[in-house]
């Protein structure tokens, strides 16, 4: 069963007492993915009447979704003009990547020191699932379900990178890593998609090398590979702009 893209992002408080996804959650998830994949273009006005027709929801869940997306810097609120899709900025992307390197390399060092067998098992499972999904998409890049397959790819990619640092022992580092991941996702999704569907980059091999270094408890090699992975993504995104 395909898991929802936003499972790692949505706070528990956003769900109802039974743990079910609310209408506001559903609208948020769909609108977020539309922005991340470019279906809602940078600078596009987000008028409530048009959003109501697109997502089949009332004004209250739409406003809640927009406020959450504003907190993630995916939309902007303009005085007397409502919301628009936030613009893309090479400078913002570079800053976010630099910040990810600072936070996640430190978290990875700590995780390698503290991680146990269960941590290693989760890394292996996440890497395996990511590789399987990459292979499926590479084998069929024209299927009707490609968009859903890409959503699942991003979900698994998120799980893999979170697994690497999960044992760092610092909730604050993990929270900052989560925030920066979301802020770079919009830039990175296009690069990841092209890497898988067009073979422009062997991200799968990069992930495997990371796993090998981490399981060998070689912190210096793992940190260097993670930084190179982030830098290569930044260069790839810059080349697509």
GROMACS .gro file of N, CA and C in nm, residues 133-215:
model
  249
  133UNK      N    1   1.191   0.139  -0.530
  133UNK     CA    2   1.104   0.237  -0.595
  133UNK      C    3   1.176   0.306  -0.710
  134UNK      N    4   1.303   0.335  -0.691
  134UNK     CA    5   1.383   0.393  -0.799
  134UNK      C    6   1.384   0.301  -0.920
  135UNK      N    7   1.402   0.172  -0.895
  135UNK     CA    8   1.404   0.075  -1.005
  135UNK      C    9   1.271   0.066  -1.077
  136UNK      N   10   1.161   0.070  -1.002
  136UNK     CA   11   1.029   0.064  -1.064
  136UNK      C   12   1.006   0.182  -1.157
  137UNK      N   13   1.041   0.301  -1.112
  137UNK     CA   14   1.018   0.420  -1.194
  137UNK      C   15   1.109   0.419  -1.316
  138UNK      N   16   1.235   0.381  -1.297
  138UNK     CA   17   1.329   0.377  -1.410
  138UNK      C   18   1.283   0.279  -1.517
  139UNK      N   19   1.214   0.173  -1.475
  139UNK     CA   20   1.168   0.071  -1.569
  139UNK      C   21   1.044   0.113  -1.645
  140UNK      N   22   0.969   0.209  -1.591
  140UNK     CA   23   0.846   0.255  -1.657
  140UNK      C   24   0.824   0.401  -1.624
  141UNK      N   25   0.873   0.488  -1.712
  141UNK     CA   26   0.864   0.632  -1.689
  141UNK      C   27   0.745   0.697  -1.758
  142UNK      N   28   0.659   0.616  -1.816
  142UNK     CA   29   0.546   0.673  -1.891
  142UNK      C   30   0.411   0.621  -1.842
  143UNK      N   31   0.410   0.551  -1.730
  143UNK     CA   32   0.286   0.495  -1.680
  143UNK      C   33   0.189   0.601  -1.632
  144UNK      N   34   0.061   0.564  -1.628
  144UNK     CA   35  -0.042   0.658  -1.585
  144UNK      C   36  -0.024   0.696  -1.438
  145UNK      N   37   0.038   0.611  -1.360
  145UNK     CA   38   0.055   0.635  -1.218
  145UNK      C   39   0.190   0.695  -1.184
  146UNK      N   40   0.258   0.758  -1.280
  146UNK     CA   41   0.391   0.811  -1.257
  146UNK      C   42   0.390   0.915  -1.145
  147UNK      N   43   0.291   1.001  -1.143
  147UNK     CA   44   0.289   1.104  -1.040
  147UNK      C   45   0.280   1.043  -0.901
  148UNK      N   46   0.195   0.945  -0.884
  148UNK     CA   47   0.184   0.877  -0.755
  148UNK      C   48   0.313   0.803  -0.722
  149UNK      N   49   0.376   0.747  -0.823
  149UNK     CA   50   0.503   0.677  -0.801
  149UNK      C   51   0.611   0.774  -0.753
  150UNK      N   52   0.608   0.896  -0.806
  150UNK     CA   53   0.705   0.997  -0.765
  150UNK      C   54   0.677   1.046  -0.623
  151UNK      N   55   0.550   1.052  -0.586
  151UNK     CA   56   0.515   1.085  -0.448
  151UNK      C   57   0.573   0.980  -0.353
  152UNK      N   58   0.556   0.855  -0.391
  152UNK     CA   59   0.610   0.747  -0.309
  152UNK      C   60   0.762   0.751  -0.306
  153UNK      N   61   0.825   0.785  -0.418
  153UNK     CA   62   0.970   0.798  -0.422
  153UNK      C   63   1.017   0.904  -0.323
  154UNK      N   64   0.951   1.018  -0.323
  154UNK     CA   65   0.991   1.125  -0.232
  154UNK      C   66   0.969   1.084  -0.087
  155UNK      N   67   0.859   1.014  -0.060
  155UNK     CA   68   0.836   0.965   0.076
  155UNK      C   69   0.949   0.874   0.120
  156UNK      N   70   0.992   0.783   0.033
  156UNK     CA   71   1.097   0.688   0.070
  156UNK      C   72   1.233   0.757   0.080
  157UNK      N   73   1.254   0.856  -0.004
  157UNK     CA   74   1.378   0.933   0.003
  157UNK      C   75   1.387   1.006   0.136
  158UNK      N   76   1.276   1.064   0.176
  158UNK     CA   77   1.269   1.132   0.305
  158UNK      C   78   1.297   1.033   0.419
  159UNK      N   79   1.238   0.915   0.413
  159UNK     CA   80   1.258   0.815   0.517
  159UNK      C   81   1.405   0.775   0.526
  160UNK      N   82   1.469   0.758   0.412
  160UNK     CA   83   1.610   0.716   0.412
  160UNK      C   84   1.699   0.819   0.480
  161UNK      N   85   1.686   0.945   0.441
  161UNK     CA   86   1.774   1.047   0.499
  161UNK      C   87   1.744   1.068   0.647
  162UNK      N   88   1.619   1.053   0.687
  162UNK     CA   89   1.585   1.064   0.829
  162UNK      C   90   1.643   0.947   0.907
  163UNK      N   91   1.642   0.826   0.847
  163UNK     CA   92   1.695   0.708   0.916
  163UNK      C   93   1.844   0.724   0.946
  164UNK      N   94   1.917   0.787   0.857
  164UNK     CA   95   2.062   0.802   0.877
  164UNK      C   96   2.094   0.875   1.006
  165UNK      N   97   2.014   0.973   1.042
  165UNK     CA   98   2.047   1.058   1.157
  165UNK      C   99   1.956   1.033   1.277
  166UNK      N  100   1.867   0.936   1.267
  166UNK     CA  101   1.764   0.916   1.370
  166UNK      C  102   1.821   0.887   1.508
  167UNK      N  103   1.941   0.830   1.514
  167UNK     CA  104   1.999   0.792   1.643
  167UNK      C  105   2.090   0.899   1.701
  168UNK      N  106   2.081   1.022   1.651
  168UNK     CA  107   2.173   1.127   1.696
  168UNK      C  108   2.150   1.167   1.841
  169UNK      N  109   2.031   1.141   1.894
  169UNK     CA  110   2.003   1.172   2.034
  169UNK      C  111   1.964   1.315   2.062
  170UNK      N  112   1.943   1.395   1.958
  170UNK     CA  113   1.908   1.536   1.976
  170UNK      C  114   1.778   1.569   1.904
  171UNK      N  115   1.667   1.584   1.977
  171UNK     CA  116   1.541   1.622   1.912
  171UNK      C  117   1.551   1.755   1.837
  172UNK      N  118   1.632   1.845   1.886
  172UNK     CA  119   1.645   1.976   1.819
  172UNK      C  120   1.717   1.963   1.685
  173UNK      N  121   1.822   1.883   1.681
  173UNK     CA  122   1.890   1.860   1.554
  173UNK      C  123   1.795   1.795   1.453
  174UNK      N  124   1.717   1.698   1.500
  174UNK     CA  125   1.622   1.630   1.411
  174UNK      C  126   1.514   1.726   1.362
  175UNK      N  127   1.467   1.812   1.450
  175UNK     CA  128   1.366   1.909   1.410
  175UNK      C  129   1.420   2.006   1.306
  176UNK      N  130   1.543   2.054   1.327
  176UNK     CA  131   1.604   2.145   1.230
  176UNK      C  132   1.627   2.073   1.098
  177UNK      N  133   1.668   1.948   1.104
  177UNK     CA  134   1.689   1.870   0.981
  177UNK      C  135   1.558   1.853   0.906
  178UNK      N  136   1.450   1.826   0.978
  178UNK     CA  137   1.319   1.812   0.914
  178UNK      C  138   1.278   1.940   0.844
  179UNK      N  139   1.296   2.053   0.912
  179UNK     CA  140   1.258   2.182   0.855
  179UNK      C  141   1.338   2.212   0.728
  180UNK      N  142   1.468   2.189   0.733
  180UNK     CA  143   1.552   2.217   0.617
  180UNK      C  144   1.523   2.121   0.503
  181UNK      N  145   1.489   1.998   0.536
  181UNK     CA  146   1.452   1.903   0.430
  181UNK      C  147   1.331   1.955   0.354
  182UNK      N  148   1.231   2.001   0.428
  182UNK     CA  149   1.111   2.052   0.363
  182UNK      C  150   1.141   2.176   0.280
  183UNK      N  151   1.230   2.261   0.330
  183UNK     CA  152   1.261   2.384   0.257
  183UNK      C  153   1.339   2.357   0.128
  184UNK      N  154   1.413   2.247   0.123
  184UNK     CA  155   1.487   2.215   0.001
  184UNK      C  156   1.410   2.122  -0.092
  185UNK      N  157   1.301   2.065  -0.042
  185UNK     CA  158   1.228   1.965  -0.120
  185UNK      C  159   1.182   2.019  -0.255
  186UNK      N  160   1.134   2.141  -0.255
  186UNK     CA  161   1.080   2.200  -0.378
  186UNK      C  162   1.187   2.211  -0.487
  187UNK      N  163   1.309   2.238  -0.446
  187UNK     CA  164   1.419   2.247  -0.541
  187UNK      C  165   1.466   2.108  -0.583
  188UNK      N  166   1.464   2.017  -0.486
  188UNK     CA  167   1.526   1.887  -0.507
  188UNK      C  168   1.440   1.788  -0.585
  189UNK      N  169   1.307   1.799  -0.573
  189UNK     CA  170   1.219   1.700  -0.635
  189UNK      C  171   1.242   1.689  -0.786
  190UNK      N  172   1.257   1.801  -0.852
  190UNK     CA  173   1.281   1.799  -0.997
  190UNK      C  174   1.411   1.726  -1.029
  191UNK      N  175   1.515   1.754  -0.951
  191UNK     CA  176   1.644   1.689  -0.975
  191UNK      C  177   1.635   1.539  -0.950
  192UNK      N  178   1.567   1.500  -0.842
  192UNK     CA  179   1.552   1.358  -0.811
  192UNK      C  180   1.472   1.287  -0.919
  193UNK      N  181   1.367   1.352  -0.963
  193UNK     CA  182   1.283   1.293  -1.068
  193UNK      C  183   1.362   1.270  -1.196
  194UNK      N  184   1.440   1.371  -1.237
  194UNK     CA  185   1.518   1.357  -1.361
  194UNK      C  186   1.628   1.252  -1.343
  195UNK      N  187   1.686   1.245  -1.223
  195UNK     CA  188   1.790   1.146  -1.200
  195UNK      C  189   1.735   1.005  -1.220
  196UNK      N  190   1.610   0.984  -1.176
  196UNK     CA  191   1.551   0.850  -1.185
  196UNK      C  192   1.494   0.822  -1.324
  197UNK      N  193   1.419   0.918  -1.379
  197UNK     CA  194   1.349   0.893  -1.505
  197UNK      C  195   1.438   0.908  -1.627
  198UNK      N  196   1.544   0.990  -1.617
  198UNK     CA  197   1.630   1.015  -1.733
  198UNK      C  198   1.772   0.964  -1.713
  199UNK      N  199   1.801   0.908  -1.599
  199UNK     CA  200   1.934   0.851  -1.575
  199UNK      C  201   2.045   0.955  -1.574
  200UNK      N  202   2.012   1.078  -1.534
  200UNK     CA  203   2.112   1.185  -1.537
  200UNK      C  204   2.213   1.175  -1.422
  201UNK      N  205   2.180   1.094  -1.322
  201UNK     CA  206   2.267   1.084  -1.205
  201UNK      C  207   2.236   0.953  -1.135
  202UNK      N  208   2.338   0.887  -1.085
  202UNK     CA  209   2.317   0.759  -1.017
  202UNK      C  210   2.302   0.784  -0.868
  203UNK      N  211   2.187   0.840  -0.829
  203UNK     CA  212   2.162   0.868  -0.688
  203UNK      C  213   2.157   0.740  -0.607
  204UNK      N  214   2.114   0.631  -0.670
  204UNK     CA  215   2.107   0.503  -0.599
  204UNK      C  216   2.245   0.459  -0.552
  205UNK      N  217   2.345   0.475  -0.637
  205UNK     CA  218   2.482   0.440  -0.598
  205UNK      C  219   2.533   0.531  -0.486
  206UNK      N  220   2.494   0.658  -0.491
  206UNK     CA  221   2.534   0.750  -0.384
  206UNK      C  222   2.475   0.707  -0.251
  207UNK      N  223   2.348   0.665  -0.253
  207UNK     CA  224   2.284   0.619  -0.130
  207UNK      C  225   2.350   0.491  -0.078
  208UNK      N  226   2.384   0.400  -0.168
  208UNK     CA  227   2.448   0.276  -0.125
  208UNK      C  228   2.584   0.303  -0.061
  209UNK      N  229   2.659   0.395  -0.119
  209UNK     CA  230   2.790   0.430  -0.063
  209UNK      C  231   2.775   0.489   0.077
  210UNK      N  232   2.672   0.571   0.095
  210UNK     CA  233   2.644   0.627   0.228
  210UNK      C  234   2.614   0.517   0.329
  211UNK      N  235   2.531   0.423   0.289
  211UNK     CA  236   2.495   0.312   0.378
  211UNK      C  237   2.620   0.234   0.417
  212UNK      N  238   2.705   0.203   0.321
  212UNK     CA  239   2.826   0.125   0.349
  212UNK      C  240   2.916   0.197   0.449
  213UNK      N  241   2.934   0.327   0.431
  213UNK     CA  242   3.020   0.403   0.522
  213UNK      C  243   2.960   0.412   0.661
  214UNK      N  244   2.830   0.431   0.667
  214UNK     CA  245   2.763   0.442   0.798
  214UNK      C  246   2.770   0.309   0.873
  215UNK      N  247   2.741   0.199   0.806
  215UNK     CA  248   2.743   0.068   0.873
  215UNK      C  249   2.884   0.027   0.912
   0.00000   0.00000   0.00000
